[in-house]
Amino acid sequence: MGIHEIQESLPLLSLNHVSFVCKSVIDSVKFYQEVLGFVLIKRPSSFDFEGAWLFNYGIGIHLLQCSSDSAAPRTPSVINPKDNHISFQCTNISLVKRRLEEMGIEYITAVVIDGGIQIDQLFFHDPDGYMIEICDCQKLPVLPLTTQPLNKPSHAAPIKQKKLRSVVSATSICSVVETDWMRI
């Protein structure tokens, strides 16, 4: 059966997570918490490799410790908006710029104008060189180019409000990352 013969789409609910191989899970956890506001969450203890799971904004980020230096991601030297990236929408791009500047994070900006609507974008790298975009893309209407209906996103698993542990410094991140529930 070829891909063009399928009459019905897969029974998908929503995007669950993105996964990144990291040189240092500890450094990446700190970055995603402090820069993007992600929260460290429990992950299955049956995993036999190191990593961490984070969650916020309805999406998970799974960080995996690379197994060797040769497997480590290579940090790009140039920020390229046309490179692979994940994108987050924001309500105040000026505030995002100011915060990135306060944290000393290099970024570039771009502007897209379509149908009289201006979209502001900024791009930067995480500690492993993965590209991140912050934009106000919610200004653009989603206009399907086919008659196939769009599915409404479904909700993720319920979030338990029980606080496992506050992670406030690289030292405490280190101790949290080494616990059994952090093993991927």
mmCIF file of C-alpha atoms in Angstrom, residues 29-38 99-100 103:
data_model
loop_
_atom_site.group_PDB
_atom_site.id
_atom_site.type_symbol
_atom_site.label_atom_id
_atom_site.label_comp_id
_atom_site.label_asym_id
_atom_site.label_seq_id
_atom_site.Cartn_x
_atom_site.Cartn_y
_atom_site.Cartn_z
ATOM 1 C CA VAL A 29 18.246 21.275 31.951
ATOM 2 C CA LYS A 30 19.493 24.537 33.451
ATOM 3 C CA PHE A 31 19.107 26.326 30.082
ATOM 4 C CA TYR A 32 15.569 25.084 29.382
ATOM 5 C CA GLN A 33 14.475 25.925 32.929
ATOM 6 C CA GLU A 34 16.083 29.352 33.238
ATOM 7 C CA VAL A 35 15.717 30.620 29.672
ATOM 8 C CA LEU A 36 12.479 29.029 28.456
ATOM 9 C CA GLY A 37 10.649 28.307 31.728
ATOM 10 C CA PHE A 38 10.413 24.523 31.412
ATOM 11 C CA ARG A 99 15.718 38.921 28.783
ATOM 12 C CA LEU A 100 18.005 37.195 26.262
ATOM 13 C CA MET A 103 21.358 36.505 30.026
#
